[in-house]
GROMACS .gro file of C-alpha atoms in nm:
model
  294
    1MET     CA    1   8.482   7.797   8.146
    2CYS     CA    2   8.649   8.150   8.177
    3GLU     CA    3   8.679   8.214   7.770
    4ASN     CA    4   8.287   8.286   7.824
    5ASN     CA    5   8.333   8.566   8.089
    6GLY     CA    6   8.415   8.897   7.907
    7LEU     CA    7   8.578   9.029   8.215
    8CYS     CA    8   8.835   8.729   8.254
    9LYS     CA    9   8.872   8.720   7.839
   10GLU     CA   10   8.970   9.104   7.841
   11ASN     CA   11   9.238   9.026   8.131
   12GLY     CA   12   9.386   8.700   7.960
   13LEU     CA   13   9.252   8.500   8.240
   14LYS     CA   14   9.189   8.111   8.174
   15GLY     CA   15   9.046   7.831   8.371
   16LEU     CA   16   8.746   7.751   8.602
   17CYS     CA   17   8.446   8.000   8.653
   18CYS     CA   18   8.414   8.118   9.014
   19PRO     CA   19   8.084   8.143   9.135
   20ASN     CA   20   7.979   8.316   9.446
   21PRO     CA   21   7.714   8.169   9.660
   22ALA     CA   22   7.439   8.342   9.480
   23GLY     CA   23   7.567   8.146   9.174
   24GLN     CA   24   7.707   8.459   8.992
   25ASN     CA   25   8.014   8.396   8.786
   26LEU     CA   26   8.267   8.640   8.921
   27GLY     CA   27   8.569   8.557   8.748
   28CYS     CA   28   8.865   8.270   8.699
   29CYS     CA   29   9.059   8.067   8.913
   30ASP     CA   30   9.376   7.850   8.833
   31SER     CA   31   9.267   7.563   9.041
   32GLU     CA   32   8.974   7.404   9.245
   33VAL     CA   33   9.136   7.557   9.553
   34GLU     CA   34   9.097   7.913   9.425
   35LYS     CA   35   8.759   7.821   9.318
   36GLN     CA   36   8.675   7.747   9.684
   37ASP     CA   37   8.851   8.083   9.767
   38MET     CA   38   8.585   8.261   9.580
   39LEU     CA   39   8.279   8.127   9.786
   40GLY     CA   40   8.169   8.395  10.025
   41ALA     CA   41   8.319   8.661   9.831
   42GLY     CA   42   8.001   8.848   9.774
   43PRO     CA   43   7.888   9.000   9.419
   44ALA     CA   44   8.144   9.223   9.243
   45PRO     CA   45   8.115   9.601   9.337
   46GLU     CA   46   7.892   9.826   9.137
   47LEU     CA   47   8.139  10.122   9.048
   48LEU     CA   48   8.098  10.470   8.951
   49PRO     CA   49   8.287  10.557   8.587
   50PRO     CA   50   8.708  10.569   8.647
   51ALA     CA   51   8.818  10.958   8.704
   52THR     CA   52   8.971  11.130   8.405
   53THR     CA   53   9.320  11.127   8.632
   54PRO     CA   54   9.447  10.923   8.910
   55GLY     CA   55   9.432  11.046   9.245
   56LYS     CA   56   9.639  11.301   9.430
   57LEU     CA   57   9.997  11.215   9.522
   58MET     CA   58  10.043  11.125   9.900
   59THR     CA   59  10.353  11.081  10.124
   60PHE     CA   60  10.303  10.933  10.477
   61TYR     CA   61  10.462  10.702  10.724
   62LEU     CA   62  10.335  10.349  10.794
   63TYR     CA   63  10.472  10.089  11.051
   64ARG     CA   64  10.521   9.724  11.137
   65VAL     CA   65  10.607   9.542  11.450
   66ASP     CA   66  10.874   9.271  11.367
   67ASN     CA   67  11.083   9.024  11.536
   68ASP     CA   68  11.454   8.997  11.433
   69GLN     CA   69  11.400   8.811  11.115
   70ARG     CA   70  11.456   9.038  10.829
   71TYR     CA   71  11.293   8.967  10.480
   72LYS     CA   72  11.176   9.187  10.137
   73LEU     CA   73  10.840   9.293  10.184
   74ASN     CA   74  10.599   9.202   9.895
   75GLY     CA   75  10.238   9.205   9.985
   76VAL     CA   76  10.192   9.296  10.360
   77ASN     CA   77   9.984   9.474  10.596
   78MET     CA   78  10.101   9.767  10.784
   79ALA     CA   79   9.928  10.030  11.043
   80ASN     CA   80   9.972  10.410  11.117
   81LEU     CA   81  10.178  10.464  11.451
   82LEU     CA   82   9.839  10.460  11.633
   83GLY     CA   83   9.744  10.117  11.473
   84ASP     CA   84  10.075   9.978  11.598
   85ILE     CA   85  10.035  10.113  11.941
   86TRP     CA   86   9.710   9.971  11.978
   87TYR     CA   87   9.838   9.653  11.846
   88LEU     CA   88  10.121   9.625  12.079
   89HIS     CA   89   9.919   9.719  12.375
   90ASN     CA   90   9.637   9.493  12.295
   91GLU     CA   91   9.831   9.161  12.150
   92VAL     CA   92  10.216   9.184  12.238
   93VAL     CA   93  10.338   9.367  12.548
   94PHE     CA   94  10.164   9.179  12.819
   95ASN     CA   95  10.308   8.864  12.705
   96CYS     CA   96  10.643   8.692  12.827
   97PRO     CA   97  10.820   8.679  12.603
   98ARG     CA   98  10.618   8.900  12.330
   99LYS     CA   99  10.398   8.769  12.076
  100PHE     CA  100  10.583   8.632  11.776
  101ASN     CA  101  10.925   8.734  11.984
  102ILE     CA  102  10.839   9.098  11.846
  103SER     CA  103  11.151   9.302  11.903
  104ARG     CA  104  11.121   9.633  11.689
  105LEU     CA  105  10.879   9.883  11.544
  106THR     CA  106  10.989   9.961  11.172
  107ARG     CA  107  10.889  10.262  11.012
  108PHE     CA  108  10.823  10.317  10.608
  109LYS     CA  109  10.793  10.628  10.410
  110VAL     CA  110  10.519  10.536  10.146
  111THR     CA  111  10.440  10.741   9.839
  112TYR     CA  112  10.100  10.660   9.710
  113ARG     CA  113   9.863  10.745   9.436
  114ALA     CA  114   9.515  10.588   9.361
  115THR     CA  115   9.426  10.475   9.048
  116LYS     CA  116   9.189  10.642   8.812
  117GLU     CA  117   8.949  10.380   8.897
  118LEU     CA  118   8.982  10.409   9.268
  119TRP     CA  119   8.941  10.805   9.247
  120GLY     CA  120   8.638  10.760   9.026
  121GLN     CA  121   8.485  10.635   9.320
  122ASN     CA  122   8.566  10.973   9.524
  123LYS     CA  123   8.826  10.751   9.736
  124ASN     CA  124   9.195  10.723   9.792
  125PHE     CA  125   9.194  10.392   9.946
  126ASP     CA  126   9.023  10.050   9.895
  127ASN     CA  127   8.885   9.811  10.147
  128PHE     CA  128   9.171   9.647  10.359
  129VAL     CA  129   9.259   9.305  10.296
  130ALA     CA  130   9.456   9.054  10.484
  131PHE     CA  131   9.782   8.932  10.389
  132ASP     CA  132   9.940   8.620  10.523
  133LYS     CA  133  10.294   8.495  10.408
  134ALA     CA  134  10.242   8.756  10.126
  135LYS     CA  135   9.911   8.609   9.986
  136CYS     CA  136   9.559   8.815  10.015
  137THR     CA  137   9.380   8.560  10.229
  138VAL     CA  138   9.024   8.731  10.201
  139PRO     CA  139   8.773   8.587   9.955
  140GLY     CA  140   8.758   8.715   9.603
  141CYS     CA  141   9.089   8.933   9.625
  142SER     CA  142   9.127   8.961   9.269
  143MET     CA  143   8.749   8.983   9.161
  144LEU     CA  144   8.649   9.256   9.428
  145HIS     CA  145   8.988   9.434   9.445
  146TRP     CA  146   9.286   9.399   9.195
  147LEU     CA  147   9.057   9.366   8.895
  148PRO     CA  148   8.809   9.640   8.912
  149LEU     CA  149   9.024   9.905   9.092
  150GLY     CA  150   9.388   9.797   9.022
  151TYR     CA  151   9.661   9.707   9.286
  152VAL     CA  152   9.587   9.970   9.529
  153ILE     CA  153   9.611  10.017   9.909
  154GLY     CA  154   9.359   9.919  10.152
  155CYS     CA  155   9.253  10.042  10.491
  156THR     CA  156   9.039   9.995  10.794
  157LYS     CA  157   8.989  10.166  11.109
  158ASN     CA  158   9.047  10.005  11.456
  159ASP     CA  159   8.853  10.011  11.779
  160VAL     CA  160   9.002  10.279  11.938
  161GLY     CA  161   8.791  10.236  12.266
  162ARG     CA  162   9.025   9.959  12.394
  163VAL     CA  163   9.303  10.197  12.390
  164ALA     CA  164   9.329  10.562  12.439
  165LEU     CA  165   9.503  10.714  12.141
  166PRO     CA  166   9.486  11.080  11.994
  167GLY     CA  167   9.359  11.037  11.674
  168GLU     CA  168   9.245  10.754  11.431
  169ALA     CA  169   9.422  10.424  11.431
  170ALA     CA  170   9.428  10.232  11.109
  171TRP     CA  171   9.564   9.924  10.941
  172PHE     CA  172   9.677   9.932  10.567
  173SER     CA  173   9.716   9.636  10.296
  174LEU     CA  174   9.992   9.673  10.039
  175PRO     CA  175   9.948   9.414   9.749
  176GLY     CA  176  10.246   9.300   9.627
  177THR     CA  177  10.337   9.086   9.332
  178CYS     CA  178  10.134   8.777   9.264
  179PRO     CA  179   9.915   8.829   9.546
  180SER     CA  180   9.702   8.509   9.488
  181LYS     CA  181   9.991   8.303   9.604
  182PHE     CA  182  10.205   8.275   9.940
  183TYR     CA  183  10.566   8.378   9.890
  184PHE     CA  184  10.710   8.026   9.861
  185GLN     CA  185  10.469   7.976   9.574
  186LYS     CA  186  10.511   8.294   9.350
  187SER     CA  187  10.628   8.181   9.023
  188ASP     CA  188  10.755   8.437   8.730
  189GLU     CA  189  10.449   8.375   8.551
  190CYS     CA  190  10.226   8.449   8.806
  191VAL     CA  191  10.439   8.784   8.883
  192LYS     CA  192  10.404   8.888   8.502
  193ARG     CA  193  10.023   8.810   8.517
  194GLU     CA  194   9.965   8.976   8.864
  195PRO     CA  195  10.205   9.255   8.931
  196GLY     CA  196  10.080   9.389   9.223
  197GLY     CA  197  10.094   9.762   9.308
  198GLN     CA  198  10.471   9.880   9.406
  199CYS     CA  199  10.632  10.071   9.130
  200LYS     CA  200  10.943   9.947   8.973
  201GLY     CA  201  11.137  10.257   8.988
  202GLY     CA  202  11.059  10.626   8.900
  203GLN     CA  203  10.757  10.809   8.983
  204VAL     CA  204  10.438  10.666   9.142
  205THR     CA  205  10.193  10.715   8.838
  206GLY     CA  206   9.865  10.584   8.981
  207GLU     CA  207   9.881  10.309   8.700
  208ARG     CA  208   9.701   9.989   8.786
  209ASP     CA  209  10.061   9.836   8.873
  210CYS     CA  210  10.246  10.152   8.992
  211THR     CA  211  10.009  10.300   9.311
  212TYR     CA  212  10.304  10.321   9.578
  213GLN     CA  213  10.672  10.304   9.678
  214ILE     CA  214  10.762  10.234  10.008
  215GLU     CA  215  11.095  10.315  10.168
  216GLU     CA  216  11.269  10.199  10.507
  217ALA     CA  217  11.305  10.495  10.742
  218GLY     CA  218  11.419  10.387  11.038
  219GLU     CA  219  11.341  10.134  11.341
  220ILE     CA  220  11.315  10.182  11.723
  221PRO     CA  221  11.377   9.866  11.942
  222LEU     CA  222  11.089   9.796  12.194
  223ASP     CA  223  11.338   9.722  12.466
  224GLU     CA  224  11.419  10.105  12.414
  225LEU     CA  225  11.078  10.220  12.496
  226SER     CA  226  11.030  10.008  12.806
  227GLY     CA  227  11.396  10.023  12.933
  228ILE     CA  228  11.429   9.654  12.975
  229LYS     CA  229  11.713   9.508  12.794
  230ASN     CA  230  11.678   9.168  12.613
  231TYR     CA  231  11.321   9.152  12.740
  232ASN     CA  232  11.214   8.844  12.545
  233ASP     CA  233  11.514   8.669  12.707
  234VAL     CA  234  11.511   8.790  13.075
  235CYS     CA  235  11.120   8.854  13.156
  236GLU     CA  236  11.039   8.518  13.288
  237SER     CA  237  11.372   8.482  13.499
  238THR     CA  238  11.368   8.839  13.649
  239GLY     CA  239  10.987   8.878  13.669
  240VAL     CA  240  10.992   9.207  13.493
  241ARG     CA  241  10.678   9.287  13.277
  242GLU     CA  242  10.611   9.564  13.015
  243TYR     CA  243  10.260   9.554  13.135
  244ASP     CA  244  10.040   9.376  13.326
  245GLU     CA  245   9.653   9.365  13.229
  246THR     CA  246   9.515   9.319  13.585
  247THR     CA  247   9.722   9.612  13.719
  248ASP     CA  248   9.735   9.809  13.412
  249LYS     CA  249  10.084   9.876  13.452
  250GLY     CA  250  10.422   9.731  13.423
  251THR     CA  251  10.678   9.598  13.641
  252GLY     CA  252  11.018   9.739  13.656
  253THR     CA  253  10.895   9.996  13.391
  254SER     CA  254  10.629  10.262  13.343
  255PHE     CA  255  10.588  10.323  12.971
  256TRP     CA  256  10.292  10.108  12.895
  257ASN     CA  257  10.097  10.222  13.231
  258GLY     CA  258   9.759  10.336  13.188
  259LYS     CA  259   9.601  10.191  12.859
  260ALA     CA  260   9.270  10.394  12.887
  261ASP     CA  261   9.452  10.712  13.000
  262PRO     CA  262   9.434  10.950  12.726
  263LYS     CA  263   9.702  11.198  12.865
  264LYS     CA  264   9.963  10.872  12.906
  265GLY     CA  265   9.865  10.757  12.518
  266ALA     CA  266   9.906  11.083  12.390
  267GLU     CA  267  10.250  11.098  12.548
  268ARG     CA  268  10.352  10.748  12.402
  269VAL     CA  269  10.292  10.850  12.066
  270LYS     CA  270  10.488  11.193  12.103
  271PHE     CA  271  10.764  10.977  12.275
  272ILE     CA  272  10.789  10.748  11.991
  273SER     CA  273  10.743  11.027  11.701
  274ASP     CA  274  11.014  11.229  11.892
  275LEU     CA  275  11.248  10.930  11.893
  276PHE     CA  276  11.220  10.843  11.530
  277ALA     CA  277  11.298  11.241  11.442
  278LYS     CA  278  11.580  11.245  11.643
  279ARG     CA  279  11.709  10.913  11.553
  280PHE     CA  280  11.650  10.957  11.169
  281PRO     CA  281  11.702  11.322  11.070
  282GLN     CA  282  11.728  11.248  10.774
  283PHE     CA  283  11.353  11.198  10.708
  284PRO     CA  284  11.093  11.453  10.763
  285ALA     CA  285  11.024  11.473  11.155
  286HIS     CA  286  10.627  11.461  11.075
  287LEU     CA  287  10.406  11.331  10.788
  288ASP     CA  288  10.022  11.380  10.856
  289ASP     CA  289   9.846  11.032  10.840
  290PRO     CA  290   9.596  10.997  10.551
  291PRO     CA  291   9.230  10.970  10.646
  292CYS     CA  292   9.120  10.603  10.592
  293ASP     CA  293   8.826  10.681  10.341
  294ALA     CA  294   8.740  10.332  10.261
   0.00000   0.00000   0.00000
């Protein structure tokens, strides 16, 4: 049982011990379902000692592509602008209607500071983890990430070879409250036990439960990029297409033409950046992307 596991005892965790395939007890689970989730997680990381201070304060923009549904973000994956352009070109704009009925590109101003534990590894970011319906769905989220490092942001670089982009495309993972559960399963007890990394107010301190704040910083309709109004509704009846993979261009629009053309890729990034700056002048026109050092 977990009472015999020092790390679990220290963090007040009770339940079943969770072995990895090598038979090592990594931590505790509340149920057999979570025990199975630990299988395949691999050994706990060997870490350097924590730093004497949290990491440096960073402010940058992250983006999400969404449909028209609106909900509070609490445990999500985001991307830098290049990452979402990469995703749109590879997964979305060649579909009619667009995949998941995606209709908008939303920007967030993120303020972030790594914990002492993560900064002690000479890193600002942990490895990326996938969130589905606000739950961390990779094996060993708690034992491999939250317990040793705190609720820090993770990142991963994308394969930019498939889309010509002027820089590094990256995805980011932002742990919310009770990340071990789907949004419809989160209880008050779980939220208290697993507070997540979003600060409740005030300064971002870099404490284990206060690593980031996010602020909505505007959105751009995808229809505005292609110039096709109500694309998801009219593409089938009119024959217009934002992008066709076989011809490498759109029908009735040219915004997404030239997927592998570096010049056109740079023009797309500049157009979207300039549009956000013009539409939302209350926010900085430009913030540097943070390097993904995971």
